[in-house]
mmCIF file of C-alpha atoms in Angstrom:
data_model
loop_
_atom_site.group_PDB
_atom_site.id
_atom_site.type_symbol
_atom_site.label_atom_id
_atom_site.label_comp_id
_atom_site.label_asym_id
_atom_site.label_seq_id
_atom_site.Cartn_x
_atom_site.Cartn_y
_atom_site.Cartn_z
ATOM 1 C CA MET A 1 318.493 185.620 105.585
ATOM 2 C CA PHE A 2 319.994 182.818 107.681
ATOM 3 C CA GLY A 3 317.573 180.538 109.427
ATOM 4 C CA CYS A 4 318.467 179.071 112.791
ATOM 5 C CA ALA A 5 317.407 175.452 113.212
ATOM 6 C CA GLN A 6 319.209 175.217 116.534
ATOM 7 C CA LYS A 7 321.627 177.347 118.484
ATOM 8 C CA ASP A 8 324.942 177.992 116.727
ATOM 9 C CA VAL A 9 323.955 176.306 113.438
ATOM 10 C CA LYS A 10 323.967 178.547 110.352
ATOM 11 C CA VAL A 11 321.307 177.445 107.881
ATOM 12 C CA LEU A 12 321.611 178.657 104.284
ATOM 13 C CA LYS A 13 318.281 178.813 102.443
ATOM 14 C CA LEU A 14 318.526 177.607 98.831
ATOM 15 C CA ALA A 15 315.542 177.756 96.438
ATOM 16 C CA HIS A 16 315.257 176.568 92.821
ATOM 17 C CA GLY A 17 312.623 175.775 90.199
ATOM 18 C CA LEU A 18 313.403 172.133 89.444
ATOM 19 C CA ASP A 19 311.725 168.873 90.401
ATOM 20 C CA VAL A 20 313.111 166.819 93.321
ATOM 21 C CA ASN A 21 314.081 164.021 90.885
ATOM 22 C CA HIS A 22 316.358 166.363 88.912
ATOM 23 C CA SER A 23 320.130 165.820 89.083
ATOM 24 C CA VAL A 24 320.642 169.436 90.223
ATOM 25 C CA HIS A 25 318.307 169.015 93.220
ATOM 26 C CA LYS A 26 320.037 165.766 94.213
ATOM 27 C CA ALA A 27 323.431 167.500 93.976
ATOM 28 C CA MET A 28 322.185 170.312 96.228
ATOM 29 C CA VAL A 29 320.959 167.823 98.847
ATOM 30 C CA LYS A 30 324.413 166.206 98.777
ATOM 31 C CA MET A 31 326.006 169.666 99.068
ATOM 32 C CA GLY A 32 323.996 170.306 102.253
ATOM 33 C CA GLU A 33 325.064 166.960 103.717
ATOM 34 C CA ASP A 34 328.703 167.649 102.841
ATOM 35 C CA LEU A 35 328.555 171.164 104.305
ATOM 36 C CA ASN A 36 327.152 169.766 107.540
ATOM 37 C CA ARG A 37 329.951 167.165 107.669
ATOM 38 C CA ILE A 38 332.798 169.538 106.685
ATOM 39 C CA SER A 39 331.707 172.207 109.183
ATOM 40 C CA GLY A 40 331.321 169.690 112.010
ATOM 41 C CA GLY A 41 327.582 170.429 112.224
ATOM 42 C CA LYS A 42 327.998 174.229 112.335
ATOM 43 C CA MET A 43 326.469 174.894 108.889
ATOM 44 C CA THR A 44 323.813 173.294 106.742
ATOM 45 C CA ILE A 45 321.567 174.022 103.731
ATOM 46 C CA GLU A 46 317.762 173.964 103.515
ATOM 47 C CA VAL A 47 316.592 173.307 99.943
ATOM 48 C CA TYR A 48 313.236 174.591 98.611
ATOM 49 C CA PRO A 49 312.591 172.967 95.183
ATOM 50 C CA SER A 50 309.875 173.283 92.509
ATOM 51 C CA GLN A 51 309.509 177.088 92.458
ATOM 52 C CA GLN A 52 308.231 177.120 96.066
ATOM 53 C CA LEU A 53 309.822 180.553 96.514
ATOM 54 C CA GLY A 54 309.413 181.828 92.953
ATOM 55 C CA THR A 55 310.789 181.652 89.406
ATOM 56 C CA GLU A 56 314.515 181.807 88.627
ATOM 57 C CA ARG A 57 314.375 185.553 88.143
ATOM 58 C CA GLU A 58 312.349 186.092 91.334
ATOM 59 C CA CYS A 59 314.838 184.007 93.333
ATOM 60 C CA LEU A 60 317.730 186.124 92.029
ATOM 61 C CA GLU A 61 315.879 189.242 93.153
ATOM 62 C CA LEU A 62 315.372 187.688 96.634
ATOM 63 C CA LEU A 63 319.137 187.069 96.774
ATOM 64 C CA GLN A 64 319.816 190.708 95.924
ATOM 65 C CA ILE A 65 317.774 191.973 98.873
ATOM 66 C CA GLY A 66 319.081 189.288 101.254
ATOM 67 C CA SER A 67 315.742 187.453 101.751
ATOM 68 C CA LEU A 68 317.200 184.230 100.300
ATOM 69 C CA ASP A 69 320.777 182.941 100.417
ATOM 70 C CA MET A 70 321.276 180.738 97.345
ATOM 71 C CA THR A 71 319.623 179.701 94.095
ATOM 72 C CA LYS A 72 320.248 177.986 90.764
ATOM 73 C CA VAL A 73 319.589 179.716 87.465
ATOM 74 C CA SER A 74 320.254 179.010 83.817
ATOM 75 C CA VAL A 75 323.045 181.051 82.237
ATOM 76 C CA GLY A 76 320.295 182.298 79.891
ATOM 77 C CA VAL A 77 318.642 184.057 82.857
ATOM 78 C CA MET A 78 321.918 185.033 84.534
ATOM 79 C CA GLU A 79 323.096 186.946 81.426
ATOM 80 C CA ASN A 80 320.507 189.631 82.320
ATOM 81 C CA PHE A 81 322.478 190.293 85.533
ATOM 82 C CA ALA A 82 326.003 189.428 84.334
ATOM 83 C CA PRO A 83 326.101 190.413 80.623
ATOM 84 C CA LYS A 84 329.416 188.728 79.731
ATOM 85 C CA MET A 85 327.904 185.366 80.681
ATOM 86 C CA LYS A 86 325.994 185.403 77.400
ATOM 87 C CA VAL A 87 329.237 184.185 75.777
ATOM 88 C CA LEU A 88 328.355 180.704 77.127
ATOM 89 C CA GLY A 89 325.098 180.758 75.154
ATOM 90 C CA LEU A 90 326.693 181.436 71.773
ATOM 91 C CA PRO A 91 326.022 178.610 69.280
ATOM 92 C CA PHE A 92 328.786 176.016 68.885
ATOM 93 C CA ILE A 93 331.187 178.007 71.106
ATOM 94 C CA PHE A 94 332.156 174.626 72.586
ATOM 95 C CA ARG A 95 333.615 171.830 70.438
ATOM 96 C CA ASP A 96 332.116 169.144 72.691
ATOM 97 C CA ARG A 97 331.033 168.512 76.281
ATOM 98 C CA GLN A 98 334.563 167.975 77.597
ATOM 99 C CA HIS A 99 335.669 171.296 76.069
ATOM 100 C CA SER A 100 332.787 173.034 77.887
ATOM 101 C CA PHE A 101 333.871 171.471 81.214
ATOM 102 C CA ASN A 102 337.498 172.512 80.580
ATOM 103 C CA VAL A 103 336.390 176.122 79.998
ATOM 104 C CA LEU A 104 333.955 176.263 82.949
ATOM 105 C CA ASP A 105 336.555 174.765 85.305
ATOM 106 C CA SER A 106 339.235 177.251 84.169
ATOM 107 C CA ASP A 107 339.969 180.874 85.086
ATOM 108 C CA ILE A 108 337.574 181.900 82.260
ATOM 109 C CA GLY A 109 334.701 180.165 84.059
ATOM 110 C CA GLN A 110 335.753 181.757 87.358
ATOM 111 C CA GLN A 111 335.956 185.226 85.788
ATOM 112 C CA LEU A 112 332.377 184.828 84.497
ATOM 113 C CA LEU A 113 331.162 183.598 87.913
ATOM 114 C CA ASP A 114 332.513 186.822 89.446
ATOM 115 C CA GLU A 115 330.691 188.952 86.840
ATOM 116 C CA GLY A 116 327.504 189.274 88.878
ATOM 117 C CA ARG A 117 329.137 190.694 92.028
ATOM 118 C CA GLN A 118 328.299 194.254 91.055
ATOM 119 C CA TYR A 119 324.648 193.132 91.025
ATOM 120 C CA ARG A 120 325.044 191.566 94.511
ATOM 121 C CA LEU A 121 325.176 188.045 93.028
ATOM 122 C CA LYS A 122 328.197 185.772 93.405
ATOM 123 C CA GLY A 123 328.468 182.687 91.190
ATOM 124 C CA LEU A 124 329.726 179.612 93.067
ATOM 125 C CA ALA A 125 329.772 176.824 90.478
ATOM 126 C CA TYR A 126 328.376 175.479 87.208
ATOM 127 C CA TYR A 127 326.062 172.472 86.933
ATOM 128 C CA ASP A 128 325.703 170.530 83.699
ATOM 129 C CA ALA A 129 322.477 171.187 81.789
ATOM 130 C CA GLY A 130 323.547 169.375 78.627
ATOM 131 C CA SER A 131 323.241 170.625 75.070
ATOM 132 C CA ARG A 132 320.133 171.991 73.393
ATOM 133 C CA SER A 133 318.848 170.526 70.133
ATOM 134 C CA PHE A 134 315.815 171.034 67.873
ATOM 135 C CA TYR A 135 312.632 168.987 68.085
ATOM 136 C CA THR A 136 309.785 169.388 65.613
ATOM 137 C CA LYS A 137 306.260 168.255 64.908
ATOM 138 C CA GLU A 138 305.776 167.841 61.141
ATOM 139 C CA LYS A 139 309.242 167.203 59.663
ATOM 140 C CA PRO A 140 312.811 166.715 60.903
ATOM 141 C CA VAL A 141 315.384 169.509 60.788
ATOM 142 C CA GLU A 142 318.341 167.682 59.242
ATOM 143 C CA THR A 143 319.921 170.792 57.678
ATOM 144 C CA PRO A 144 319.447 174.545 58.326
ATOM 145 C CA ALA A 145 317.421 174.720 55.084
ATOM 146 C CA ASP A 146 314.726 172.621 56.807
ATOM 147 C CA LEU A 147 314.191 175.457 59.315
ATOM 148 C CA GLU A 148 313.077 177.903 56.589
ATOM 149 C CA GLY A 149 309.626 179.236 57.470
ATOM 150 C CA MET A 150 309.414 177.251 60.714
ATOM 151 C CA LYS A 151 308.355 178.938 63.960
ATOM 152 C CA ILE A 152 310.675 177.691 66.720
ATOM 153 C CA ARG A 153 310.074 178.395 70.397
ATOM 154 C CA VAL A 154 313.091 179.946 72.156
ATOM 155 C CA MET A 155 313.833 181.292 75.642
ATOM 156 C CA GLU A 156 313.615 185.046 76.154
ATOM 157 C CA SER A 157 317.274 185.393 75.208
ATOM 158 C CA ILE A 158 318.598 187.643 72.450
ATOM 159 C CA THR A 159 321.405 185.138 71.795
ATOM 160 C CA ALA A 160 318.903 182.296 71.259
ATOM 161 C CA MET A 161 316.746 184.421 68.953
ATOM 162 C CA ASP A 162 319.770 185.499 66.873
ATOM 163 C CA MET A 163 320.830 181.867 66.512
ATOM 164 C CA VAL A 164 317.461 180.599 65.214
ATOM 165 C CA ARG A 165 317.270 183.586 62.836
ATOM 166 C CA SER A 166 320.795 182.869 61.507
ATOM 167 C CA LEU A 167 319.743 179.300 60.771
ATOM 168 C CA GLY A 168 316.707 180.482 58.788
ATOM 169 C CA GLY A 169 313.959 179.833 61.332
ATOM 170 C CA SER A 170 311.524 182.234 62.948
ATOM 171 C CA PRO A 171 312.268 182.535 66.708
ATOM 172 C CA THR A 172 309.154 182.699 68.876
ATOM 173 C CA PRO A 173 309.541 183.346 72.634
ATOM 174 C CA ILE A 174 306.866 181.441 74.593
ATOM 175 C CA SER A 175 306.914 180.602 78.301
ATOM 176 C CA TRP A 176 307.935 177.020 79.113
ATOM 177 C CA GLY A 177 304.599 176.308 80.816
ATOM 178 C CA GLU A 178 302.593 177.225 77.707
ATOM 179 C CA LEU A 179 304.769 175.368 75.224
ATOM 180 C CA TYR A 180 303.036 171.958 75.231
ATOM 181 C CA THR A 181 299.698 173.528 74.240
ATOM 182 C CA SER A 182 301.401 175.847 71.723
ATOM 183 C CA LEU A 183 302.989 172.828 70.012
ATOM 184 C CA GLN A 184 299.684 170.926 70.047
ATOM 185 C CA GLN A 185 297.780 173.836 68.523
ATOM 186 C CA GLY A 186 300.439 174.641 65.920
ATOM 187 C CA VAL A 187 301.309 178.083 67.355
ATOM 188 C CA VAL A 188 304.921 176.948 66.874
ATOM 189 C CA ASP A 189 306.327 174.152 64.702
ATOM 190 C CA GLY A 190 309.010 173.087 67.138
ATOM 191 C CA ALA A 191 311.316 174.038 69.987
ATOM 192 C CA GLU A 192 314.817 173.334 71.286
ATOM 193 C CA ASN A 193 316.072 171.908 74.551
ATOM 194 C CA ASN A 194 318.171 169.183 76.167
ATOM 195 C CA PRO A 195 317.020 165.513 76.218
ATOM 196 C CA PRO A 196 315.779 165.356 79.857
ATOM 197 C CA SER A 197 313.684 168.527 79.367
ATOM 198 C CA PHE A 198 312.256 167.177 76.087
ATOM 199 C CA TYR A 199 311.335 163.950 77.874
ATOM 200 C CA LEU A 200 310.091 165.238 81.263
ATOM 201 C CA SER A 201 307.930 167.954 79.614
ATOM 202 C CA ARG A 202 306.262 165.209 77.543
ATOM 203 C CA HIS A 203 306.816 167.304 74.413
ATOM 204 C CA TYR A 204 307.781 164.026 72.707
ATOM 205 C CA GLU A 205 304.053 163.198 72.665
ATOM 206 C CA VAL A 206 303.573 165.994 70.106
ATOM 207 C CA CYS A 207 307.018 166.257 68.445
ATOM 208 C CA LYS A 208 308.218 163.032 66.850
ATOM 209 C CA TYR A 209 311.534 164.332 65.475
ATOM 210 C CA TYR A 210 314.537 165.153 67.681
ATOM 211 C CA VAL A 211 317.656 166.297 65.845
ATOM 212 C CA LEU A 212 320.820 166.229 67.954
ATOM 213 C CA ASP A 213 322.586 169.236 66.430
ATOM 214 C CA GLU A 214 323.577 170.330 69.981
ATOM 215 C CA HIS A 215 323.765 173.997 69.009
ATOM 216 C CA THR A 216 324.200 175.429 72.504
ATOM 217 C CA THR A 217 325.580 174.069 75.773
ATOM 218 C CA LEU A 218 324.118 176.335 78.452
ATOM 219 C CA PRO A 219 325.161 175.417 81.990
ATOM 220 C CA ASP A 220 323.208 176.140 85.143
ATOM 221 C CA VAL A 221 324.820 178.470 87.686
ATOM 222 C CA LEU A 222 324.730 178.095 91.460
ATOM 223 C CA VAL A 223 324.530 181.605 92.935
ATOM 224 C CA ILE A 224 324.792 183.067 96.439
ATOM 225 C CA GLY A 225 323.770 186.623 97.314
ATOM 226 C CA THR A 226 326.711 188.835 98.320
ATOM 227 C CA GLN A 227 324.668 189.930 101.366
ATOM 228 C CA SER A 228 324.759 186.313 102.583
ATOM 229 C CA TRP A 229 328.331 185.612 101.437
ATOM 230 C CA ASP A 230 329.994 188.705 102.869
ATOM 231 C CA VAL A 231 328.789 188.062 106.435
ATOM 232 C CA LEU A 232 330.339 184.575 106.473
ATOM 233 C CA THR A 233 333.777 184.216 108.057
ATOM 234 C CA GLU A 234 336.609 183.154 105.766
ATOM 235 C CA GLN A 235 336.447 179.657 107.251
ATOM 236 C CA GLU A 236 332.691 179.439 106.598
ATOM 237 C CA GLN A 237 333.196 180.628 103.019
ATOM 238 C CA ASN A 238 335.800 177.881 102.539
ATOM 239 C CA TRP A 239 333.371 175.274 103.901
ATOM 240 C CA VAL A 240 330.669 176.404 101.463
ATOM 241 C CA LYS A 241 333.123 176.394 98.556
ATOM 242 C CA GLU A 242 334.402 172.907 99.410
ATOM 243 C CA ALA A 243 330.861 171.462 99.659
ATOM 244 C CA THR A 244 329.933 173.193 96.384
ATOM 245 C CA ASP A 245 332.995 171.833 94.575
ATOM 246 C CA LEU A 246 332.181 168.289 95.743
ATOM 247 C CA SER A 247 328.633 168.554 94.338
ATOM 248 C CA VAL A 248 329.777 169.420 90.788
ATOM 249 C CA PRO A 249 331.241 166.059 89.600
ATOM 250 C CA TYR A 250 328.382 164.269 91.385
ATOM 251 C CA GLN A 251 325.788 166.303 89.457
ATOM 252 C CA ARG A 252 327.605 165.839 86.125
ATOM 253 C CA LYS A 253 327.533 162.052 86.592
ATOM 254 C CA LEU A 254 323.794 162.088 87.434
ATOM 255 C CA TRP A 255 323.103 164.384 84.467
ATOM 256 C CA ALA A 256 324.877 162.058 82.005
ATOM 257 C CA GLU A 257 322.758 159.154 83.296
ATOM 258 C CA SER A 258 319.505 161.158 83.026
ATOM 259 C CA GLU A 259 320.397 162.221 79.478
ATOM 260 C CA LYS A 260 320.823 158.609 78.342
ATOM 261 C CA GLU A 261 317.601 157.537 80.113
ATOM 262 C CA ALA A 262 315.672 160.375 78.413
ATOM 263 C CA LEU A 263 316.909 159.510 74.910
ATOM 264 C CA ASP A 264 316.126 155.802 75.417
ATOM 265 C CA ALA A 265 312.626 156.683 76.667
ATOM 266 C CA VAL A 266 311.696 159.008 73.779
ATOM 267 C CA ILE A 267 312.983 156.492 71.199
ATOM 268 C CA GLU A 268 310.790 153.852 72.843
ATOM 269 C CA ALA A 269 307.854 156.299 72.589
ATOM 270 C CA GLY A 270 308.321 156.472 68.813
ATOM 271 C CA VAL A 271 310.491 159.574 68.418
ATOM 272 C CA GLU A 272 312.970 159.547 65.547
ATOM 273 C CA VAL A 273 316.329 160.715 66.947
ATOM 274 C CA ILE A 274 318.613 162.020 64.197
ATOM 275 C CA LYS A 275 322.319 162.908 64.312
ATOM 276 C CA PRO A 276 322.844 165.514 61.574
ATOM 277 C CA ASP A 277 326.035 166.919 60.052
ATOM 278 C CA LYS A 278 326.739 169.659 62.605
ATOM 279 C CA ASN A 279 329.124 171.496 60.247
ATOM 280 C CA LYS A 280 326.179 172.647 58.124
ATOM 281 C CA PHE A 281 324.692 174.338 61.189
ATOM 282 C CA MET A 282 328.035 175.736 62.373
ATOM 283 C CA ASP A 283 328.719 177.423 59.032
ATOM 284 C CA LYS A 284 325.406 179.283 59.163
ATOM 285 C CA VAL A 285 325.990 180.881 62.584
ATOM 286 C CA ASP A 286 329.541 182.152 62.032
ATOM 287 C CA GLY A 287 328.239 185.679 61.433
ATOM 288 C CA ILE A 288 327.009 185.869 65.037
ATOM 289 C CA PHE A 289 330.629 185.819 66.248
ATOM 290 C CA ASP A 290 331.724 188.512 63.783
ATOM 291 C CA ALA A 291 329.086 190.832 65.245
ATOM 292 C CA TYR A 292 331.100 190.944 68.500
ATOM 293 C CA LYS A 293 334.426 191.959 66.961
ATOM 294 C CA ASP A 294 333.899 195.625 67.910
ATOM 295 C CA ASP A 295 333.567 194.703 71.601
ATOM 296 C CA GLU A 296 337.240 193.950 72.268
ATOM 297 C CA GLU A 297 336.815 192.682 75.832
ATOM 298 C CA PHE A 298 333.956 190.319 74.908
ATOM 299 C CA TYR A 299 335.628 189.104 71.710
ATOM 300 C CA GLU A 300 338.779 188.318 73.699
ATOM 301 C CA ILE A 301 336.733 185.950 75.931
ATOM 302 C CA ILE A 302 335.422 184.227 72.769
ATOM 303 C CA GLN A 303 339.015 183.742 71.561
ATOM 304 C CA ARG A 304 340.163 182.425 74.947
ATOM 305 C CA ILE A 305 337.336 179.879 74.954
ATOM 306 C CA ARG A 306 338.194 178.745 71.429
ATOM 307 C CA ASN A 307 341.870 178.409 72.378
ATOM 308 C CA THR A 308 341.139 176.281 75.461
ATOM 309 C CA LYS A 309 342.278 172.718 74.864
#
């Protein structure tokens, strides 16, 4: 669990799967610096990027057994451990980016962060991972009708598969690492992700149409294992929380910059970026929400999110 760089310094080990140039990694480095400053040198964070200690799922499992202190995972992965979190992956649940921040920063967001405790995982904060949109190889997806008969790569998430199906496409789960080749070889006709992922993966070399329908806004979640959290004193917990809270606006600012840079870069590389009429997409996925009406507790969270100003 805790490392010990020198006597009386508590070192939290944090591992994640992202590159060192990613806004989330930079925010974590800042969080470690802030924790060191706030605690007067009594606590710090060691960050292990780029899947050095395993995939997102593997890191969560290390947290559960106390072999690792902290990690970052997508809500799409976290919903396997905290089922109510899948509400954040429902299509068009958020009106816009500011609405998503207002929800995540509210008691709704906090309630969902606490969801994983029974699985020995405590959510600390949300990092911005933008909105996901469709990109395709042969033709643009300007309306849901364009998705008819198209094979679209999705994450291994039931919510994501339901969404693509509702829009008329054929959802095809493929691992992220195999996607470039699958697009090249025509195994799938397209995929969906946020602008920095589309750019950094170089998928723009194969897919020349990027349609900003922004169907889902899935945040990343910073998680600490309850084994690591529960042995901290109340003061130490407050230090960690304060450093975490300071890293959130910093990461959001870096993310917004990286999103703009990515869009500019793919346009320069010859990608046609299209802003479609989102209402046409929204109308097609309404049925997904109706399917949850029988689950009163879950449907109430949907209503609370929609009612958040």
